Short mmCIF file of C-alpha atoms (C1' of nucleotides) in Angstrom, two decimals:
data_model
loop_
_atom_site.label_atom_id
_atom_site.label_comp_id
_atom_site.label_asym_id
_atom_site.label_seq_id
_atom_site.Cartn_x
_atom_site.Cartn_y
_atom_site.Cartn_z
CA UNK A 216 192.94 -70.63 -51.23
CA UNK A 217 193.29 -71.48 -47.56
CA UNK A 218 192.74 -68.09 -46.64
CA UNK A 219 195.67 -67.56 -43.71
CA UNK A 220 193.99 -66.71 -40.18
CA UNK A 221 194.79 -63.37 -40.07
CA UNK A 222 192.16 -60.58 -39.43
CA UNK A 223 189.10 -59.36 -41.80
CA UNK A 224 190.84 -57.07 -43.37
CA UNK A 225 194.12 -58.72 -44.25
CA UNK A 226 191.82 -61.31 -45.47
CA UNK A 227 189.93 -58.68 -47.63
CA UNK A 228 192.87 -57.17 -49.51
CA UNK A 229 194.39 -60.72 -49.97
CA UNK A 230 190.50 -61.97 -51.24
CA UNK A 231 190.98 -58.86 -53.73
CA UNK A 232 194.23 -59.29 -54.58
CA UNK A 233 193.10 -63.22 -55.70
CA UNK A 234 189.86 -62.10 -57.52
CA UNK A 235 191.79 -58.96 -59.27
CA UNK A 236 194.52 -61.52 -60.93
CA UNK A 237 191.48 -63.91 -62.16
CA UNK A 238 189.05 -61.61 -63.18
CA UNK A 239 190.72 -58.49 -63.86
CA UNK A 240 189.76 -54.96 -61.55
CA UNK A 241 186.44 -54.02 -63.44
CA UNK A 242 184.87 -57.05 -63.21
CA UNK A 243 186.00 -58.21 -59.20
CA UNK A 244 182.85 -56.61 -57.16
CA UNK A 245 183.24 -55.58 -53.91
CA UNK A 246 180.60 -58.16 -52.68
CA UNK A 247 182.62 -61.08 -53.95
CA UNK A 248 185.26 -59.87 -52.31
CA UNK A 249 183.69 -59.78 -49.13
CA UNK A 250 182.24 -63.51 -49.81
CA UNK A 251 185.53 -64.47 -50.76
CA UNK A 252 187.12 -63.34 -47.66
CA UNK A 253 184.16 -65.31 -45.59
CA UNK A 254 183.94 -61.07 -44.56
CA UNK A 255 180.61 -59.12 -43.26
CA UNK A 256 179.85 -56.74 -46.01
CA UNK A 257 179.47 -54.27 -43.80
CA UNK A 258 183.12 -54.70 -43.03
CA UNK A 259 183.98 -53.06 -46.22
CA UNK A 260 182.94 -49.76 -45.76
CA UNK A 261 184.09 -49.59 -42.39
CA UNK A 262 187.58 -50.82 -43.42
CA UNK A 263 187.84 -49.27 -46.34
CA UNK A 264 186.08 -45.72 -46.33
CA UNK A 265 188.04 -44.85 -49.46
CA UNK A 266 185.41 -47.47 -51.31
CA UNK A 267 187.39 -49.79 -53.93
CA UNK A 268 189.68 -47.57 -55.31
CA UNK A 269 191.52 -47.54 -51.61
CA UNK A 270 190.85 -51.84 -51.79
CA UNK A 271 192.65 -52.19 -54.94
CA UNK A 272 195.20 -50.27 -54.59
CA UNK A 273 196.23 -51.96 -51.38
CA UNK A 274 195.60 -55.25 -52.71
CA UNK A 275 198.51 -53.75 -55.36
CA UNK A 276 200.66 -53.01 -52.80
CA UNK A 277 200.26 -56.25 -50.98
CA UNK A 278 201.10 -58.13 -53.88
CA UNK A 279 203.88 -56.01 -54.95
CA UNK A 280 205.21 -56.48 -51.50
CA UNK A 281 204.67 -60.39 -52.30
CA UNK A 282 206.82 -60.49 -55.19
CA UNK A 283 209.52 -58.77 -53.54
CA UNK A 284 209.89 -60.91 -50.22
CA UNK A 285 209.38 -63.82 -52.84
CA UNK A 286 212.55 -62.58 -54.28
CA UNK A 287 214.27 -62.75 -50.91
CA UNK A 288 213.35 -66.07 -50.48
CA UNK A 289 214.66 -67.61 -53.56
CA UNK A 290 218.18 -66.02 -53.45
CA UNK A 291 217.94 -67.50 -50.22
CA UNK A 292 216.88 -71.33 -51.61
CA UNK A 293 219.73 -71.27 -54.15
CA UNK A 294 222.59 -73.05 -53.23
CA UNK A 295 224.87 -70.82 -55.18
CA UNK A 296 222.96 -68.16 -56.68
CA UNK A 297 223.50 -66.77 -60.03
CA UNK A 298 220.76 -64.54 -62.11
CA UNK A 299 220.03 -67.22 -64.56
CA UNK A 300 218.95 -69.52 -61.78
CA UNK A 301 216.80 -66.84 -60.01
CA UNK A 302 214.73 -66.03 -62.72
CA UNK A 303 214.26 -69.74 -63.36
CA UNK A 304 212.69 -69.69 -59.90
CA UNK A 305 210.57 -67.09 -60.39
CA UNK A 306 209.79 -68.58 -63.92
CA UNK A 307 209.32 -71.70 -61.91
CA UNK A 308 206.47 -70.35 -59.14
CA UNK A 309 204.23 -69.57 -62.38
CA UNK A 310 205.15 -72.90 -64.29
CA UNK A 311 204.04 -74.84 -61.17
CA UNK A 312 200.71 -72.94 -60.16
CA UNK A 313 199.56 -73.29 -63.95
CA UNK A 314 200.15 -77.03 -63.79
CA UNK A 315 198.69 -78.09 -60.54
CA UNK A 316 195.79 -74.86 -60.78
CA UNK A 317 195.48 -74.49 -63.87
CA UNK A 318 195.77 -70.93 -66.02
CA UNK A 319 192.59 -68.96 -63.82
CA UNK A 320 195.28 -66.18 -62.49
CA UNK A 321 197.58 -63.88 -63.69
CA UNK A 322 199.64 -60.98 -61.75
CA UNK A 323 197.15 -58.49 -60.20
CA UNK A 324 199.25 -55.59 -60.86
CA UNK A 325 198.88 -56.47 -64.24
CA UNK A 326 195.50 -56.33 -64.23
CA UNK A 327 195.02 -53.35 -62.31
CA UNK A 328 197.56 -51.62 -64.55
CA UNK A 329 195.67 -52.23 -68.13
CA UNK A 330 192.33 -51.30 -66.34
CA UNK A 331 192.71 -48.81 -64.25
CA UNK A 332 196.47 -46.94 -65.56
CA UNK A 333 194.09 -44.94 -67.70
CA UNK A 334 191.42 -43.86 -65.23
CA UNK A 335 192.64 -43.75 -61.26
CA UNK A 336 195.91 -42.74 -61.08
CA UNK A 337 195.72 -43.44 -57.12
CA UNK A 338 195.99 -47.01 -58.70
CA UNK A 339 198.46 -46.49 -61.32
CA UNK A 340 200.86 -45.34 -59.08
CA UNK A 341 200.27 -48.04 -56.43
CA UNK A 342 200.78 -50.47 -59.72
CA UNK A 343 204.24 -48.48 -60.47
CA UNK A 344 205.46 -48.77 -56.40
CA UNK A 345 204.87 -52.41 -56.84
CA UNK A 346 206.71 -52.59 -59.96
CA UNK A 347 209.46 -50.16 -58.48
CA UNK A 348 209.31 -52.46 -55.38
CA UNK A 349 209.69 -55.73 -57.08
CA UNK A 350 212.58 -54.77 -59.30
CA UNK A 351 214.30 -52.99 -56.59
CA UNK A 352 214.29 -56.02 -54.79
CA UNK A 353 215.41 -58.34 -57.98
CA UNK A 354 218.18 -55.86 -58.64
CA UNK A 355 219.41 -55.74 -54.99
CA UNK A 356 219.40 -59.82 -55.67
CA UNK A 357 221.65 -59.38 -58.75
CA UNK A 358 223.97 -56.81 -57.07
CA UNK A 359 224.62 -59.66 -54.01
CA UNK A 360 225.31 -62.05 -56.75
CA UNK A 361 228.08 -60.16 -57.76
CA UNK A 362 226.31 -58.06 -60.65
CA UNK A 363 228.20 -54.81 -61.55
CA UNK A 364 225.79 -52.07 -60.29
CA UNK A 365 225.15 -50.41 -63.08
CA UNK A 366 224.27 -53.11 -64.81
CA UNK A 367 221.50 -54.82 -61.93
CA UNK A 368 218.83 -52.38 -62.74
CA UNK A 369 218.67 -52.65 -66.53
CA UNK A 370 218.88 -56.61 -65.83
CA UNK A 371 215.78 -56.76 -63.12
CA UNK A 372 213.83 -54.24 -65.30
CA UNK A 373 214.27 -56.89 -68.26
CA UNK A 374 213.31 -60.14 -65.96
CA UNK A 375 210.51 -58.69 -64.83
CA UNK A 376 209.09 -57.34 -68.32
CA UNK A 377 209.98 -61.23 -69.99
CA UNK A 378 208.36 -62.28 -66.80
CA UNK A 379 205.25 -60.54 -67.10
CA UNK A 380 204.52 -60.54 -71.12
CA UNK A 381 205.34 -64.51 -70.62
CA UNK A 382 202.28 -64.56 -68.18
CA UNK A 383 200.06 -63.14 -70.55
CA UNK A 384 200.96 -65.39 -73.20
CA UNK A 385 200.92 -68.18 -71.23
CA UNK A 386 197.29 -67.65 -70.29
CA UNK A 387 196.11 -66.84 -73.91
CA UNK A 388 197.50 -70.29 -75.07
CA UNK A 389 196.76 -72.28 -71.68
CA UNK A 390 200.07 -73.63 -72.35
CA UNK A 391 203.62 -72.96 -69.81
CA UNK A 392 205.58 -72.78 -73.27
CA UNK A 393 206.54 -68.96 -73.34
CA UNK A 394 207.37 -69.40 -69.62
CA UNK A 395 209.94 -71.56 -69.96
CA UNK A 396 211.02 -70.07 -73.21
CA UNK A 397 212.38 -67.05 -71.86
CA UNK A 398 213.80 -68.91 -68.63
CA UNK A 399 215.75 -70.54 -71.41
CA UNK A 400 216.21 -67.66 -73.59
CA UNK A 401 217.43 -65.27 -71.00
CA UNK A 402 219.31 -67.51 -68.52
CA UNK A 403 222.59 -67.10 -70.66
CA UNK A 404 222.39 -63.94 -70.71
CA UNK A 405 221.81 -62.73 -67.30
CA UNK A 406 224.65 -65.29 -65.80
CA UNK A 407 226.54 -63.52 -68.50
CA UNK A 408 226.60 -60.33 -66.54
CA UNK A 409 228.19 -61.74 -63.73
CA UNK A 410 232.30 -60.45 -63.85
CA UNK A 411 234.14 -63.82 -64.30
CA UNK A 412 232.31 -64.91 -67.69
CA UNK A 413 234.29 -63.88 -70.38
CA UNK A 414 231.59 -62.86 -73.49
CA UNK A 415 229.60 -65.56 -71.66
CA UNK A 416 228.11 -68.53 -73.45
CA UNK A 417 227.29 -69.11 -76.48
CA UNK A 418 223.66 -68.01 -75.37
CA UNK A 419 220.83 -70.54 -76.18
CA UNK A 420 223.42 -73.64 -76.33
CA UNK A 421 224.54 -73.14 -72.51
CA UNK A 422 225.96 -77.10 -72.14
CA UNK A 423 225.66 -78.60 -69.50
CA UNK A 424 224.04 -76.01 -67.24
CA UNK A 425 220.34 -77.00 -67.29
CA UNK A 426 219.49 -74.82 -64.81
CA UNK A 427 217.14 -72.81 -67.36
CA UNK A 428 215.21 -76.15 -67.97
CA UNK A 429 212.52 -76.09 -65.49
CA UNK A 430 211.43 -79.73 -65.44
CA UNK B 1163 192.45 -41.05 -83.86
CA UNK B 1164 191.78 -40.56 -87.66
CA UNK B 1165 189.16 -43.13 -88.09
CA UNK B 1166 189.67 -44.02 -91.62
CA UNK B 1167 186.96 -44.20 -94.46
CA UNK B 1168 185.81 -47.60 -94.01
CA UNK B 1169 182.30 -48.87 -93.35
CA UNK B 1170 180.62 -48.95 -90.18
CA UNK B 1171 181.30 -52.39 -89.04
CA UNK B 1172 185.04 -51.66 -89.49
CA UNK B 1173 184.99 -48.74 -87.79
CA UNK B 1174 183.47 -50.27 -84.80
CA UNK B 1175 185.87 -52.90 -84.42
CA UNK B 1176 188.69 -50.64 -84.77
CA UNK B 1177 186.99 -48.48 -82.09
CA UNK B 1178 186.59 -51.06 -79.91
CA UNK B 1179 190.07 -51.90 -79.89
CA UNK B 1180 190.75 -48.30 -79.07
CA UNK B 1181 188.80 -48.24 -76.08
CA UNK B 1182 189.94 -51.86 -74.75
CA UNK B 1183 193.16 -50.83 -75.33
CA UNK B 1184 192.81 -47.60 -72.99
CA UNK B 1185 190.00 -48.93 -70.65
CA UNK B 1186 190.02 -52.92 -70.80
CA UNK B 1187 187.45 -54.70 -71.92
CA UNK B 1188 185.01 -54.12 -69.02
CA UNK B 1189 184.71 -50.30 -68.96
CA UNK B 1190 184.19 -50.54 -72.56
CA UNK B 1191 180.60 -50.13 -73.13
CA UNK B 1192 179.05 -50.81 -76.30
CA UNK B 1193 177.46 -47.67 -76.70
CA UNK B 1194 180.69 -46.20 -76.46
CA UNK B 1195 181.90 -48.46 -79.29
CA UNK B 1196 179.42 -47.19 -81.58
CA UNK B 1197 180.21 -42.89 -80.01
CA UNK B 1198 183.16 -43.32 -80.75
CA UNK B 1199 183.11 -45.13 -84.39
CA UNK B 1200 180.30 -42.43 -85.11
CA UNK B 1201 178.42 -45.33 -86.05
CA UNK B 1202 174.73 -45.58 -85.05
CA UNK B 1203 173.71 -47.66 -82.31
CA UNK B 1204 171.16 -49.89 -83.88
CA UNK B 1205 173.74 -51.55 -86.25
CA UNK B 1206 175.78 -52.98 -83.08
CA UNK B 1207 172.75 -55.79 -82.91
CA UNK B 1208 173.40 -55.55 -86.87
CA UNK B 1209 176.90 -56.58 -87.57
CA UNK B 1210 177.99 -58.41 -83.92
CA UNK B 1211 174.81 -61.01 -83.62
CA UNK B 1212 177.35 -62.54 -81.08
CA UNK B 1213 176.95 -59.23 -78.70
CA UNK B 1214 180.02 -57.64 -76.69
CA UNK B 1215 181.89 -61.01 -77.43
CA UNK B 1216 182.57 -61.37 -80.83
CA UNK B 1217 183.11 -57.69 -80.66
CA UNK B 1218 185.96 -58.39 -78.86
CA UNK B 1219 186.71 -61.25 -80.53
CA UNK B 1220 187.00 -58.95 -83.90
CA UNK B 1221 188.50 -56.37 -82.15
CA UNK B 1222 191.59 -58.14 -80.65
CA UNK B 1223 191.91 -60.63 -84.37
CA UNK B 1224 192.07 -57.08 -85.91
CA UNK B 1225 195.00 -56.13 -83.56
CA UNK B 1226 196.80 -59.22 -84.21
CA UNK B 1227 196.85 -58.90 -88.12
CA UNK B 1228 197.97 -55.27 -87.48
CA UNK B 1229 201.04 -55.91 -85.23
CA UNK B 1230 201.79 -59.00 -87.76
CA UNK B 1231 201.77 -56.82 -90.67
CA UNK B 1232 203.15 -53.77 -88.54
CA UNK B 1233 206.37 -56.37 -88.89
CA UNK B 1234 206.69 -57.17 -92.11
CA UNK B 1235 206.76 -52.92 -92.72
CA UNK B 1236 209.52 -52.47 -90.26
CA UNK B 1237 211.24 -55.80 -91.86
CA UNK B 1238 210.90 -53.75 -95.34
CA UNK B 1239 212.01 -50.16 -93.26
CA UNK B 1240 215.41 -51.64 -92.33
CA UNK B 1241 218.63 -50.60 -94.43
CA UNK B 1242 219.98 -53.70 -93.14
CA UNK B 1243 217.59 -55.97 -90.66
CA UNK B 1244 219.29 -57.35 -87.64
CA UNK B 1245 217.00 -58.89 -84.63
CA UNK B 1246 218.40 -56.37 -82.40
CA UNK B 1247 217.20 -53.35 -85.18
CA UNK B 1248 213.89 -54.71 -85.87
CA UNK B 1249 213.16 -55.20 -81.92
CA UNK B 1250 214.40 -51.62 -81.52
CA UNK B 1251 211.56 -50.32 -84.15
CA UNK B 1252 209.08 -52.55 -81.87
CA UNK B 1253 209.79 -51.09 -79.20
CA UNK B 1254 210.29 -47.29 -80.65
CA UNK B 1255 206.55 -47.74 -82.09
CA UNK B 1256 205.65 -47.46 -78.12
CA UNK B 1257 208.00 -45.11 -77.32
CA UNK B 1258 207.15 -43.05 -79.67
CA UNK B 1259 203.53 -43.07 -79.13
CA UNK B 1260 204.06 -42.58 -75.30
CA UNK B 1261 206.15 -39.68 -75.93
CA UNK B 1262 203.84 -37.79 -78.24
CA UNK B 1263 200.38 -39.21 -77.40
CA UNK B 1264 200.61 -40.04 -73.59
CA UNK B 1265 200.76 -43.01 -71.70
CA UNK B 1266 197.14 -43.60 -72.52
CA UNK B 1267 196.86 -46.99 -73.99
CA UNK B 1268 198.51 -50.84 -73.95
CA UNK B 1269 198.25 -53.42 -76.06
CA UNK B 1270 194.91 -54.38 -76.63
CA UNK B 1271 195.80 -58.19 -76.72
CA UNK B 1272 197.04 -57.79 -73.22
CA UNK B 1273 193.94 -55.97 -72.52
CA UNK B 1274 191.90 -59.03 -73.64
CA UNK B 1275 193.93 -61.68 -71.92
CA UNK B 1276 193.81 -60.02 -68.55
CA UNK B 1277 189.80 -59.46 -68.18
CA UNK B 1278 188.94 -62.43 -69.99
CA UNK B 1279 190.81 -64.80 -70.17
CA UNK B 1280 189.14 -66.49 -67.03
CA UNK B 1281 185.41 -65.84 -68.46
CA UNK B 1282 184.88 -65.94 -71.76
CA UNK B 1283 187.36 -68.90 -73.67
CA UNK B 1284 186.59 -67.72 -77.13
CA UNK B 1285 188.25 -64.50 -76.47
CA UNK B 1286 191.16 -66.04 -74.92
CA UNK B 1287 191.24 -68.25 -77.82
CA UNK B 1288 191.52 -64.64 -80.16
CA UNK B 1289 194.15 -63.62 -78.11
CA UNK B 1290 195.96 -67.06 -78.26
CA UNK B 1291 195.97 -66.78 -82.07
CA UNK B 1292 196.90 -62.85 -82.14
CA UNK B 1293 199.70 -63.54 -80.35
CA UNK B 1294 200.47 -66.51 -82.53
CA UNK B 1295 200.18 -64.76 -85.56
CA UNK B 1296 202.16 -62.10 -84.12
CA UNK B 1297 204.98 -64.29 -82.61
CA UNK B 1298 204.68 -66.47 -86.61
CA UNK B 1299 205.52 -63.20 -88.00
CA UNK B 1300 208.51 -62.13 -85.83
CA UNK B 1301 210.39 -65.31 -86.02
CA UNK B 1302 209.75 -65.43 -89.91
CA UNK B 1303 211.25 -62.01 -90.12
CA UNK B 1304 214.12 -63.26 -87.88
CA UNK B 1305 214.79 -66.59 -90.63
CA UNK B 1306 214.88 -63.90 -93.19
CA UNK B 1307 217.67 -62.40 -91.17
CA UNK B 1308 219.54 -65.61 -91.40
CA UNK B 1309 218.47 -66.89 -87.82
CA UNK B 1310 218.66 -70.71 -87.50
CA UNK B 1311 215.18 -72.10 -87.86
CA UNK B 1312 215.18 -73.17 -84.20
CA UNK B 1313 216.39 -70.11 -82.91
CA UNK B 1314 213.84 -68.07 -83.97
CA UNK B 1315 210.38 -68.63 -82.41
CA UNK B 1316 211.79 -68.72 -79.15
CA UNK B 1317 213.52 -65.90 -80.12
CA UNK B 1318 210.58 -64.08 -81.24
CA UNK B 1319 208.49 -65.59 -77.89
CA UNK B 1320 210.94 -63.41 -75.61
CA UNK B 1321 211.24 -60.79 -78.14
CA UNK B 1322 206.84 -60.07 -77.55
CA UNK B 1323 207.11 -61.45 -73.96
CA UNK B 1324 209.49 -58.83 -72.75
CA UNK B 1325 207.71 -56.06 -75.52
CA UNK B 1326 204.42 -56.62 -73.21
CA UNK B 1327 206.18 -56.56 -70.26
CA UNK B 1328 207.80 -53.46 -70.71
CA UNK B 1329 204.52 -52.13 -72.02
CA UNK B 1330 202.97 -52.50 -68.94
CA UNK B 1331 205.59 -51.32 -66.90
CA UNK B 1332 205.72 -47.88 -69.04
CA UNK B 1333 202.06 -47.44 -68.50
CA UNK B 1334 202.27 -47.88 -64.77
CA UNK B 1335 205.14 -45.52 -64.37
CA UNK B 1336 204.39 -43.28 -66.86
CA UNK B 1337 207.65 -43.37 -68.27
CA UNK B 1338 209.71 -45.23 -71.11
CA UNK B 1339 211.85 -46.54 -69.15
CA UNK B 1340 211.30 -50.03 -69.53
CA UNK B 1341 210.78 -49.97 -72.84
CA UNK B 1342 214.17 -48.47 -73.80
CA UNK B 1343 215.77 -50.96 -70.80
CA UNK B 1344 214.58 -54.21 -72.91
CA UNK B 1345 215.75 -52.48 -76.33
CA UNK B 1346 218.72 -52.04 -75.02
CA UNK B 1347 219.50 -55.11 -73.03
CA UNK B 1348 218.08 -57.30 -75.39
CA UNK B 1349 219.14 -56.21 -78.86
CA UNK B 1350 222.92 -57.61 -78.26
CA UNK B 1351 221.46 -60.86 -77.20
CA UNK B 1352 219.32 -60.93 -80.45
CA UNK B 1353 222.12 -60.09 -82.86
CA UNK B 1354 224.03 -62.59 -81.45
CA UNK B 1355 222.20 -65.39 -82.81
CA UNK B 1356 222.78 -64.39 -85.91
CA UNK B 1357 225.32 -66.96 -87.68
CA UNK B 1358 228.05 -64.92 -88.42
CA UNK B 1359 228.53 -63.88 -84.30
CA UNK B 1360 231.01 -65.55 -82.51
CA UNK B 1361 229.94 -65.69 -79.00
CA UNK B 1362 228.23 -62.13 -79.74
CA UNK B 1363 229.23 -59.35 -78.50
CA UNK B 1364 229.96 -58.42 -74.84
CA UNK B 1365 225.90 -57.89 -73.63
CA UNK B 1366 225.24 -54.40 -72.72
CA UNK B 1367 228.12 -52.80 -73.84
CA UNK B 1368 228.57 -53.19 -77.58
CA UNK B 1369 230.68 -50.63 -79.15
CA UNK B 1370 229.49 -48.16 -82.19
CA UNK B 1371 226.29 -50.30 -82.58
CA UNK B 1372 224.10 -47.82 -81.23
CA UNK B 1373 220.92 -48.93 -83.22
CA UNK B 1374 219.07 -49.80 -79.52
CA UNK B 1375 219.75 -46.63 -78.00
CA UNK B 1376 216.41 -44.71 -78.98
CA UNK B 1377 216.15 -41.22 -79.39
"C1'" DC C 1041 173.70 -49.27 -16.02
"C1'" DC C 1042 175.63 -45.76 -19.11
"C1'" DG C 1043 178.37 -44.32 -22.68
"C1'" DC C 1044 181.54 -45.15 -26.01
"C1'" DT C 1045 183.95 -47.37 -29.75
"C1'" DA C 1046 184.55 -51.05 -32.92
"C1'" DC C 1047 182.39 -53.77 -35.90
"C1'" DT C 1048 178.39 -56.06 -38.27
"C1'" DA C 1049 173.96 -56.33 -40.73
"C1'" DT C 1050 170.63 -54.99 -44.27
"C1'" DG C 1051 168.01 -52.57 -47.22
"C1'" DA C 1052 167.73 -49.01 -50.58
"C1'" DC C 1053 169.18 -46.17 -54.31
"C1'" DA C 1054 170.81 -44.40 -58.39
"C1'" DG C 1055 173.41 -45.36 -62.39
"C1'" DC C 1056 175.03 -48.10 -65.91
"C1'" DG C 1057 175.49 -51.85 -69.33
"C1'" DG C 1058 174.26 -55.53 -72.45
"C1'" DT C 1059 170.50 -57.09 -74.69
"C1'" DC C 1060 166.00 -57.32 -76.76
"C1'" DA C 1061 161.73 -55.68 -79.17
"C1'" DT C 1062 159.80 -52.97 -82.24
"C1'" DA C 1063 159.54 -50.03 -85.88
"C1'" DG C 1064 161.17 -46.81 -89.29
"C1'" DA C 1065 164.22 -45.49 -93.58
"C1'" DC C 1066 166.25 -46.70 -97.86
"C1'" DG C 1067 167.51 -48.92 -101.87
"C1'" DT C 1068 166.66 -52.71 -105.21
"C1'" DC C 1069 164.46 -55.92 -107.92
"C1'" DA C 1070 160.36 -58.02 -109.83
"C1'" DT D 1129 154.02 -50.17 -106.95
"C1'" DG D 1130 154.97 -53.60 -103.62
"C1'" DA D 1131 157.78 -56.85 -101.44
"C1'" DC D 1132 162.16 -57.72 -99.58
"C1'" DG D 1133 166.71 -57.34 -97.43
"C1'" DT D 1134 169.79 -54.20 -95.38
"C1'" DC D 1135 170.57 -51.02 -92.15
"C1'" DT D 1136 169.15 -47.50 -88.58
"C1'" DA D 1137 166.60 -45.67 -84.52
"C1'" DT D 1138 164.94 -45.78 -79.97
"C1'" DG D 1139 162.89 -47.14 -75.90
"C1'" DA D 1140 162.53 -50.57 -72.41
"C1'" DC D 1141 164.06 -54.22 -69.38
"C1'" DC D 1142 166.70 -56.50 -66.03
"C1'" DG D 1143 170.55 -57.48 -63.56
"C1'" DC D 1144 174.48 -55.84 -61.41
"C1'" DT D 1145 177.58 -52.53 -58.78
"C1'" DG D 1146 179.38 -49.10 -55.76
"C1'" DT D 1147 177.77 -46.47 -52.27
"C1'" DC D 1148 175.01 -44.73 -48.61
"C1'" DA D 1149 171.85 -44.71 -44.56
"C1'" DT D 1150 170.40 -46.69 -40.76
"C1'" DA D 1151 170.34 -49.71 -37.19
"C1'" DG D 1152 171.93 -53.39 -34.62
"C1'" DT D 1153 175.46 -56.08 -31.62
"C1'" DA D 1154 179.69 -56.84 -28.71
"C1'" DG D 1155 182.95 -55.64 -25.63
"C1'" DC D 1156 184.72 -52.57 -22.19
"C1'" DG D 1157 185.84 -48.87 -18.99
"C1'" DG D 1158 183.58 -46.26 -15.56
#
DNA sequence: CCGCTACTATGACAGCGGTCATAGACGTCA
DNA sequence: TGACGTCTATGACCGCTGTCATAGTAGCGG
């Protein structure tokens, strides 16, 4: 909500990306979109000639691109960054918006992956440049930390997949409890990777370091 | 593929998992429910009074009680279970399927969750309990390993969250990359909470424990 | 005022999808 | 045989969706 004053068309792509994460690709019409953006209808075909294939895949890449300046942002909030505490941030963002708004949304490239992966590959592959995209910019994030580079990749690859299958369950049980169980799970290990920890710590019993507790 | 010699009613539901699982749940049509099932259209008023939605509703229950049991078989597989093994047969289940099938289907679960979670609440409710069954059965397997009872549902939780995850990140890039990433990545982590590990092994680099490197 | 481009406004169309209504086939039991 | 319950068969309906066609408006340079 509070659709940002930009033109029609930014608004349309962002009103698509919104309605793709709630409702998944099939079942977001073009006309809501255009309602949702407070958008002429006539707008659409005008702005997007390529009909909704071209609409969803750029509301793909504009939420990829999302995720990834998102990831900017929080290494930049950390006081002194270490993996575990970014992907309790990014944990966090989801925690928060299914508290105060409730479970309605999930990630639109999500969506547009299980519905359309199989059927426009235009879209599939705008779904795999926002996933390339996003962990790109995790693993970059890891590899300022200190990371060894061979080993920020793997790690991003891994956030984003506990990330992800966390959403889903979260919105099946209405209920934050996988999120924060793999914030938990996997802080241990991914502050493990960084060089000075030895075998790193005893994972699961980290004391002390609540950072993984989002709360 | 294979539809095997049950009734009709069975065969639809499996069908219909098929398709969701390849299409989502809005491009699957009835009428290709009962195509594909070779079961005659009339008996889709017949045996789902409850119309597309308790379909569904079957259809996803059905997957649940499949990847439950699928666990228990790869529990009874293992020469000697470790988390880290068992995950590794999770995730080689996709892998393999992606390699000699194609990248043409998810998890139908996930399928559910995305297009409907936001609509229709009893089928987010069947995917709530499919994934509870599912996660039950994981973390039971894992206390048969010798996991500490209150290790192992959260274990389990990010063993299925990052399964998903990866899942959907295969699909987009065509590739089983992620899926072989989390098997790898996360089978030290896993082994390590079994009792007789120290601190666990150095993550990511354990030596002569290949049992996550598929293929 | 003309011409041009950018954008908006509607109505129509063709297809599909879930659902309903109705009726037929088939076996079983009284 | 006839009634009954189970299952099958098919056509119709209605709403929705993406897309197209057509026309209108606004602003602007000339």
């Amino acid at each position: 909500m509070a659709v940002p004053e930009r033109g029609p068309r930014e608004r349309m792509v962002f009103s698509a990306a919104q309605l793709i994460r709630r409702d998944g690709v099939s079942s977001t019409g073009m006309r809501d979109v255009a309602a949702h953006a407070r958008a002429p209808r006539g707008s659409l075909q005008h702005y997007f000639p390529g009909g909704k294939e071209q609409l969803v895949n750029e509301a793909v890449g504009w939420a990829g691109r999302y995720a990834g300046n998102r990831v900017a942002r929080f290494l930049a909030a950390l006081p002194e960054p270490t993996p575990g505490a970014l992907f309790a941030l990014m944990v966090r963002q989801w925690t928060d918006e299914y508290e105060t708004h409730g479970f309605g949304g999930g990630c639109p490239v999500a969506a547009a992956t299980v519905d359309r992966a199989g059927s426009a590959d235009s879209t599939r592959e705008a779904a795999s440049a926002a996933f390339t995209g996003w962990t790109g910019a995790v693993a970059r994030a890891l590899a300022d930390m200190g990371v060894p580079a061979e080993r920020s990749a793997p790690l991003a690859t891994l956030m984003i997949s506990s990330l992800e299958g966390a959403i889903l369950i979260a919105r099946a049980e209405r209920s934050v409890r996988a999120l924060t169980t793999v914030a938990r799970e996997l802080g241990p290990l991914l502050d493990a990777a960084l060089p000075g920890a030895g075998s790193g710590p005893s994972p699961g019993a980290a004391p002390g370091s609540d950072a993984f507790l989002l709360e």
